[in-house]
Amino acid sequence: MKEGNVLTLKIAYEIIEEEEGTRYVFRGWNDQSTSLERTISIEGPSTFIAQFDKEHYVNIRSKPVSSMIGLLNIEGSGWHKENSLIQLDTDEILVVIEDQSRYRFDKWSGSIASDKRDTELVVDGPKLIYADYILQYKITRIIEPSFIADIITTFDKQWVDSGTELLLETTKKADEYGFMQWIISGNNFDLTRTTNPTTILVNEPLTIKIQYDLLPIVSIESARMPNTGFEGESSQIWIKLSNTELRGGYVIVKTSTNINGLIIEPSQQEIYLARGESKLFAVTMNYTKSGSGSIDITLEKTGSQDNSIKKNFNVFTIKDKREMTNIGIAVGSKHLQQFNQWMIPDERVRICSSEILEQARISDDESELQKAKSILKFVTDKIEPSSGIPNNAGTIIEEFGIIGCINTEEKINGDSRTYQILMGSLLRSVDVEVRPVIGVMGVSGDNNEPSALINTWIEAEIDGQWVIIDAINNIIETEIDRPFNREEGMSYRQRYSTIPENGGILTAMIYDCITICNLDVSDEYRGTESPSKLGSILFVTGDVDIEVRDSNENFIANGTTSRYKWFDNGGINNNIPMKIILLSEGVDLEYIIMRINGELGEEFEINGMRIINFEPQTKSIKSGLISKTTSDFKLLALGEDFIIAEFDVIVFDNQEIEILSTSSLVDYMEQKRLNAIRITTMSHSNNEELIIIKLSDDILADIDSKSDRIVAIINGVETPIEITDDGVIITILIDDLKSLNENTITLYFASYSMNFELRDPLNQIIRNADITMIGEFMNRTQLSNEGSFMRLIPGNYEFIVEYRGEQEIISKRINDENVDVEINLYRSDSMIIFFITTIFLVILAVAYGIQKAFARILPEYKNKNGNSF
């Protein structure tokens, strides 16, 4: 343009929209002019630039929208220059209804995420931002009585977000005041809660009243419970509560545990106790898994300080339970008959029972229960619980001394067996019917390891009903206090099982010979099926190992370590270790070998249990590793019975001979020259000495012998034995053994005869001479008409022949054949007859001669005399 001309510059739009939320705003000219329209006179070259700012819109909204429209004072909303830094701010609290509800700022959301109410923002583009608010309701807290507000601790929230599950917790006890209840009031409801802590869902303004009251002074007097249990079982805790005379009231009993799988029901119970009242309360423990930990018992709403008990607890496995159960069955069937026998009263027992009743002034017409109570008091007073070996009742009473059982101050020691035997025998002496019981408790004999705790008690028919008497625990089942909350209708056996210290009953066996003697009554005590799986059981006590092999020496099973103990009311370190093998029902024990391994000199006892005619029966044998470190044993059937015997195989002339013996074979010698074997056995206490020898008929055939020619010499004396020969195997039974530490048995497989023929000078056989044989091991006397001395073993013999005052001594030796002996004697019956006959004939001849002489003389004499007259 020419100099001097006039130029008009005009901005048509002060604001230019680019897109939604973004725009350009005219800011001015480069020469600092801000007019949208201007007239310029051209005076020379000039440059004019219209300058615009780019702006973005920051849109700030509130949530929830409807409740706060027009009420919030929000800073930062509007158009802002690009990349500018702005400050955002809003109200922290917005009251909607005074003392009822309000909104509180929670956070910024949308194009920004922040929980700071005042924050900065860089405007780098259009922004949609929300100020998020949360609805709150007023919580009004009231404490009654108000003066304890300073000594309790409780929730302190006054405003609570809507939808919050508010935790209500307060001090449970403050001095003699205890929390009683929450009273929660809303717009349209009132509710009461006694649990502390508790929760409430806040959806409106609430008034919460916390009520305290003076507490009863209730304490936990006792908590009876087992220390252990077995998986799958259950037991009870009996908690005894006692209140003072001050005031009555409700208390809460809580039981809890940290053992996974231990279920306690009920875990919480509210109980009312009047002034001075005591109550026995029961909870049930179910052991669904094995584990260990502790059980806590807590008493709430009481002013007493004695309000909690903590006890450690172990739950053992199902495998342990089955093992303990089977041990109990085996031990019970082993001892029941003996214990029943030991309970038979003798005169000593009858005198003692009469003294007991006389001192207690119990007359004959008193109830049997009163008599049982007096006898039980005597038994518990006179026996000190400890481990010990039981005996029959008469012998137990003898231990009290000569001054009588009632007058002595002495106590005897014994476990539950001694208590049972003495109690049962004294009751029988006063005509009370008694049945002994052996059972395995539902607790372990060791708190840390599984051990079968075997207790003994009796069932007695008292005043027409059967009652359980557990003497060592001083229990007559019908006389004990029972919890008020237990179900009725249980049998006397089930009631006994629920006594807490028992922990339930795993198995119980009673001696009651009606159909069978060892009667399994486990189900009746448990109220459910017994966990035992009856097969066969083998166990050995002593520091040895046991294994089972079949008849072909194939390995079947090893013994596992276990233990048991007789109940002695708390004794320690008296568990009896054992090695046990459980065999399935189909295993025939007669065809297995029990092998014992250990150090030389170790003594042990093997026990075997099998089911015979549906009755568990246990036999045992005491033995020792006397001359070797391994011994084999077998179960041997004897009719309806069986025994355990040591099993050995010896060799005679390269052929095997089996020996089964209830004593230990300590030495063996083959005497081939004599066709004999010699074995030496060592006996063990309480074993009935028995030896069974089995050999092949071929052994005798090879030496031209038969089974009836077998002879046994035991301890230097010929002894009769029982021999069975089926044509293949010869079985020899020797049961006439003396009670000696050692027995030496020489078995001759062949014997011989000494054949005598006695003749007189007329060559007539003498049949009535006495012949006495004196041998090294045998002496016999017999008449000569028997002809032979049979079954003579090799050796030197002396024979004394006596007849009519004449004696002749003959020495002979038998080696390996029969011996014939001929002897001529002069003083025989035939010689006497010969001499008498001769004399008689002489006399007859003389008489005849005399007769002939007189026949000639007499006639002549008569003739002479006749002529003279």
GROMACS .gro file of C-alpha atoms in nm, residues 331-580:
model
  250
  331VAL     CA    1  -0.456 -10.843   7.577
  332GLY     CA    2  -0.815 -10.864   7.700
  333SER     CA    3  -0.877 -11.214   7.567
  334LYS     CA    4  -0.545 -11.322   7.716
  335HIS     CA    5  -0.621 -11.211   8.074
  336LEU     CA    6  -0.999 -11.211   8.121
  337GLN     CA    7  -1.036 -11.571   8.226
  338GLN     CA    8  -0.748 -11.540   8.472
  339PHE     CA    9  -0.891 -11.224   8.629
  340ASN     CA   10  -1.231 -11.388   8.662
  341GLN     CA   11  -1.067 -11.685   8.835
  342TRP     CA   12  -0.877 -11.458   9.071
  343MET     CA   13  -1.206 -11.295   9.175
  344ILE     CA   14  -1.345 -11.619   9.319
  345PRO     CA   15  -1.363 -11.541   9.691
  346ASP     CA   16  -1.203 -11.765   9.952
  347GLU     CA   17  -1.238 -11.756  10.330
  348ARG     CA   18  -0.994 -11.467  10.361
  349VAL     CA   19  -1.206 -11.257  10.125
  350ARG     CA   20  -1.529 -11.343  10.306
  351ILE     CA   21  -1.381 -11.246  10.642
  352CYS     CA   22  -1.257 -10.917  10.499
  353SER     CA   23  -1.595 -10.825  10.346
  354SER     CA   24  -1.774 -10.900  10.672
  355GLU     CA   25  -1.528 -10.675  10.858
  356ILE     CA   26  -1.584 -10.395  10.606
  357LEU     CA   27  -1.962 -10.407  10.639
  358GLU     CA   28  -1.946 -10.442  11.016
  359GLN     CA   29  -1.726 -10.136  11.054
  360ALA     CA   30  -1.953  -9.939  10.820
  361ARG     CA   31  -2.255 -10.064  11.021
  362ILE     CA   32  -2.417 -10.206  10.711
  363SER     CA   33  -2.666 -10.473  10.810
  364ASP     CA   34  -2.768 -10.770  10.600
  365ASP     CA   35  -3.098 -10.607  10.504
  366GLU     CA   36  -2.930 -10.293  10.368
  367SER     CA   37  -2.936 -10.242   9.992
  368GLU     CA   38  -2.666 -10.393   9.778
  369LEU     CA   39  -2.577 -10.041   9.666
  370GLN     CA   40  -2.489  -9.941  10.023
  371LYS     CA   41  -2.275 -10.251  10.055
  372ALA     CA   42  -2.102 -10.173   9.725
  373LYS     CA   43  -2.030  -9.816   9.836
  374SER     CA   44  -1.871  -9.935  10.160
  375ILE     CA   45  -1.660 -10.193   9.980
  376LEU     CA   46  -1.555  -9.939   9.715
  377LYS     CA   47  -1.443  -9.695   9.987
  378PHE     CA   48  -1.232  -9.968  10.145
  379VAL     CA   49  -1.072 -10.062   9.812
  380THR     CA   50  -0.986  -9.704   9.716
  381ASP     CA   51  -0.851  -9.631  10.065
  382LYS     CA   52  -0.630  -9.940  10.082
  383ILE     CA   53  -0.472  -9.944   9.736
  384GLU     CA   54  -0.219  -9.692   9.610
  385PRO     CA   55  -0.236  -9.652   9.231
  386SER     CA   56   0.091  -9.764   9.073
  387SER     CA   57   0.221 -10.015   8.825
  388GLY     CA   58   0.234 -10.365   8.965
  389ILE     CA   59   0.169 -10.732   8.905
  390PRO     CA   60  -0.182 -10.847   9.008
  391ASN     CA   61  -0.269 -11.159   9.204
  392ASN     CA   62  -0.574 -11.346   9.328
  393ALA     CA   63  -0.795 -11.168   9.581
  394GLY     CA   64  -0.698 -11.390   9.875
  395THR     CA   65  -0.329 -11.319   9.823
  396ILE     CA   66  -0.402 -10.945   9.791
  397ILE     CA   67  -0.578 -10.947  10.128
  398GLU     CA   68  -0.288 -11.136  10.283
  399GLU     CA   69  -0.070 -10.835  10.205
  400PHE     CA   70  -0.262 -10.636  10.466
  401GLY     CA   71  -0.104 -10.848  10.738
  402ILE     CA   72  -0.227 -11.064  11.025
  403ILE     CA   73  -0.424 -10.793  11.205
  404GLY     CA   74  -0.695 -10.803  10.939
  405CYS     CA   75  -0.774 -10.604  10.631
  406ILE     CA   76  -0.989 -10.344  10.806
  407ASN     CA   77  -0.751 -10.263  11.093
  408THR     CA   78  -0.426 -10.223  10.905
  409GLU     CA   79  -0.285  -9.886  10.812
  410GLU     CA   80  -0.081 -10.044  10.536
  411LYS     CA   81  -0.158  -9.979  10.171
  412ILE     CA   82  -0.081 -10.207   9.882
  413ASN     CA   83   0.027 -10.097   9.535
  414GLY     CA   84  -0.151 -10.189   9.216
  415ASP     CA   85  -0.300 -10.072   8.889
  416SER     CA   86  -0.658 -10.111   8.773
  417ARG     CA   87  -0.623 -10.490   8.767
  418THR     CA   88  -0.563 -10.507   9.142
  419TYR     CA   89  -0.857 -10.271   9.203
  420GLN     CA   90  -1.082 -10.479   8.978
  421ILE     CA   91  -0.989 -10.817   9.125
  422LEU     CA   92  -1.026 -10.709   9.488
  423MET     CA   93  -1.350 -10.516   9.427
  424GLY     CA   94  -1.506 -10.796   9.226
  425SER     CA   95  -1.408 -11.066   9.475
  426LEU     CA   96  -1.540 -10.873   9.778
  427LEU     CA   97  -1.872 -10.816   9.600
  428ARG     CA   98  -1.897 -11.182   9.506
  429SER     CA   99  -1.836 -11.274   9.871
  430VAL     CA  100  -2.159 -11.089   9.960
  431ASP     CA  101  -2.350 -11.267   9.680
  432VAL     CA  102  -2.338 -10.990   9.420
  433GLU     CA  103  -2.302 -11.118   9.064
  434VAL     CA  104  -1.993 -10.971   8.898
  435ARG     CA  105  -1.855 -10.974   8.542
  436PRO     CA  106  -1.499 -10.853   8.475
  437VAL     CA  107  -1.436 -10.617   8.181
  438ILE     CA  108  -1.113 -10.521   8.006
  439GLY     CA  109  -1.129 -10.223   7.771
  440VAL     CA  110  -0.915  -9.981   7.574
  441MET     CA  111  -0.987  -9.619   7.657
  442GLY     CA  112  -1.030  -9.356   7.387
  443VAL     CA  113  -0.718  -9.182   7.516
  444SER     CA  114  -0.354  -9.273   7.476
  445GLY     CA  115  -0.139  -9.405   7.759
  446ASP     CA  116   0.118  -9.143   7.654
  447ASN     CA  117   0.034  -8.781   7.577
  448ASN     CA  118   0.294  -8.755   7.302
  449GLU     CA  119   0.282  -9.099   7.138
  450PRO     CA  120   0.001  -9.348   7.073
  451SER     CA  121  -0.020  -9.614   7.344
  452ALA     CA  122  -0.311  -9.847   7.418
  453LEU     CA  123  -0.442  -9.748   7.763
  454ILE     CA  124  -0.601 -10.064   7.899
  455ASN     CA  125  -0.838 -10.023   8.191
  456THR     CA  126  -1.022 -10.289   8.391
  457TRP     CA  127  -1.354 -10.251   8.566
  458ILE     CA  128  -1.649 -10.465   8.665
  459GLU     CA  129  -2.017 -10.487   8.588
  460ALA     CA  130  -2.217 -10.579   8.897
  461GLU     CA  131  -2.585 -10.663   8.930
  462ILE     CA  132  -2.687 -10.440   9.220
  463ASP     CA  133  -3.044 -10.423   9.344
  464GLY     CA  134  -3.171 -10.578   9.024
  465GLN     CA  135  -2.984 -10.366   8.769
  466TRP     CA  136  -2.643 -10.387   8.611
  467VAL     CA  137  -2.406 -10.114   8.721
  468ILE     CA  138  -2.048 -10.032   8.621
  469ILE     CA  139  -1.797  -9.994   8.904
  470ASP     CA  140  -1.459  -9.849   8.809
  471ALA     CA  141  -1.273  -9.894   9.136
  472ILE     CA  142  -0.946  -9.722   9.052
  473ASN     CA  143  -1.140  -9.407   8.957
  474ASN     CA  144  -1.376  -9.444   9.257
  475ILE     CA  145  -1.678  -9.455   9.025
  476ILE     CA  146  -2.014  -9.620   9.060
  477GLU     CA  147  -2.167  -9.513   8.732
  478THR     CA  148  -2.517  -9.454   8.867
  479GLU     CA  149  -2.387  -9.227   9.145
  480ILE     CA  150  -2.191  -8.970   8.945
  481ASP     CA  151  -2.323  -8.620   8.866
  482ARG     CA  152  -2.400  -8.576   8.500
  483PRO     CA  153  -2.424  -8.255   8.290
  484PHE     CA  154  -2.765  -8.093   8.271
  485ASN     CA  155  -2.750  -8.067   7.892
  486ARG     CA  156  -2.680  -8.431   7.803
  487GLU     CA  157  -2.932  -8.650   7.627
  488GLU     CA  158  -3.121  -8.918   7.816
  489GLY     CA  159  -3.194  -9.275   7.713
  490MET     CA  160  -2.837  -9.402   7.698
  491SER     CA  161  -2.752  -9.747   7.836
  492TYR     CA  162  -2.540  -9.785   8.148
  493ARG     CA  163  -2.248  -9.885   7.927
  494GLN     CA  164  -2.280  -9.578   7.704
  495ARG     CA  165  -2.308  -9.352   8.011
  496TYR     CA  166  -1.980  -9.490   8.139
  497SER     CA  167  -1.818  -9.433   7.801
  498THR     CA  168  -1.906  -9.060   7.808
  499ILE     CA  169  -1.712  -8.991   8.128
  500PRO     CA  170  -1.458  -8.735   8.002
  501GLU     CA  171  -1.141  -8.895   8.137
  502ASN     CA  172  -1.224  -9.213   7.944
  503GLY     CA  173  -1.223  -9.027   7.617
  504GLY     CA  174  -1.480  -9.277   7.496
  505ILE     CA  175  -1.419  -9.651   7.465
  506LEU     CA  176  -1.234  -9.803   7.168
  507THR     CA  177  -1.307 -10.162   7.264
  508ALA     CA  178  -1.440 -10.360   7.559
  509MET     CA  179  -1.447 -10.731   7.633
  510ILE     CA  180  -1.643 -10.899   7.910
  511TYR     CA  181  -1.605 -11.245   8.062
  512ASP     CA  182  -1.952 -11.396   8.059
  513CYS     CA  183  -1.958 -11.767   7.974
  514ILE     CA  184  -2.309 -11.807   7.836
  515THR     CA  185  -2.234 -11.900   7.478
  516ILE     CA  186  -1.872 -11.786   7.459
  517CYS     CA  187  -1.655 -11.653   7.740
  518ASN     CA  188  -1.457 -11.364   7.590
  519LEU     CA  189  -1.754 -11.158   7.473
  520ASP     CA  190  -1.684 -10.843   7.268
  521VAL     CA  191  -1.921 -10.571   7.392
  522SER     CA  192  -1.747 -10.278   7.222
  523ASP     CA  193  -2.052 -10.174   7.021
  524GLU     CA  194  -2.269 -10.159   7.336
  525TYR     CA  195  -2.021  -9.929   7.508
  526ARG     CA  196  -1.958  -9.711   7.205
  527GLY     CA  197  -2.311  -9.688   7.075
  528THR     CA  198  -2.161  -9.741   6.731
  529GLU     CA  199  -1.959  -9.998   6.542
  530SER     CA  200  -1.620 -10.086   6.682
  531PRO     CA  201  -1.316  -9.971   6.479
  532SER     CA  202  -1.149 -10.310   6.521
  533LYS     CA  203  -1.107 -10.533   6.218
  534LEU     CA  204  -1.069 -10.873   6.373
  535GLY     CA  205  -0.809 -11.084   6.206
  536SER     CA  206  -0.508 -11.237   6.373
  537ILE     CA  207  -0.266 -11.045   6.591
  538LEU     CA  208   0.092 -11.124   6.679
  539PHE     CA  209   0.298 -10.917   6.919
  540VAL     CA  210   0.614 -10.962   7.117
  541THR     CA  211   0.735 -10.780   7.428
  542GLY     CA  212   1.105 -10.750   7.496
  543ASP     CA  213   1.399 -10.592   7.319
  544VAL     CA  214   1.366 -10.808   7.008
  545ASP     CA  215   1.223 -10.784   6.656
  546ILE     CA  216   0.956 -11.005   6.500
  547GLU     CA  217   0.887 -11.093   6.139
  548VAL     CA  218   0.646 -11.333   5.973
  549ARG     CA  219   0.735 -11.576   5.696
  550ASP     CA  220   0.537 -11.846   5.522
  551SER     CA  221   0.628 -12.214   5.531
  552ASN     CA  222   0.851 -12.160   5.227
  553GLU     CA  223   1.050 -11.888   5.408
  554ASN     CA  224   0.892 -11.610   5.201
  555PHE     CA  225   0.877 -11.278   5.389
  556ILE     CA  226   0.527 -11.155   5.479
  557ALA     CA  227   0.551 -10.873   5.733
  558ASN     CA  228   0.768 -10.699   5.991
  559GLY     CA  229   0.661 -10.604   6.341
  560THR     CA  230   0.603 -10.233   6.400
  561THR     CA  231   0.681 -10.065   6.728
  562SER     CA  232   0.386  -9.993   6.952
  563ARG     CA  233   0.312  -9.979   7.324
  564TYR     CA  234   0.044 -10.028   7.584
  565LYS     CA  235  -0.003  -9.977   7.955
  566TRP     CA  236  -0.239 -10.084   8.228
  567PHE     CA  237  -0.432  -9.791   8.369
  568ASP     CA  238  -0.276  -9.668   8.694
  569ASN     CA  239  -0.440  -9.326   8.726
  570GLY     CA  240  -0.159  -9.108   8.604
  571GLY     CA  241   0.159  -9.311   8.633
  572ILE     CA  242   0.435  -9.226   8.389
  573ASN     CA  243   0.718  -9.413   8.220
  574ASN     CA  244   0.543  -9.748   8.253
  575ASN     CA  245   0.434  -9.806   7.896
  576ILE     CA  246   0.513 -10.157   7.780
  577PRO     CA  247   0.689 -10.153   7.440
  578MET     CA  248   0.605 -10.420   7.186
  579LYS     CA  249   0.643 -10.513   6.824
  580ILE     CA  250   0.308 -10.590   6.663
   0.00000   0.00000   0.00000
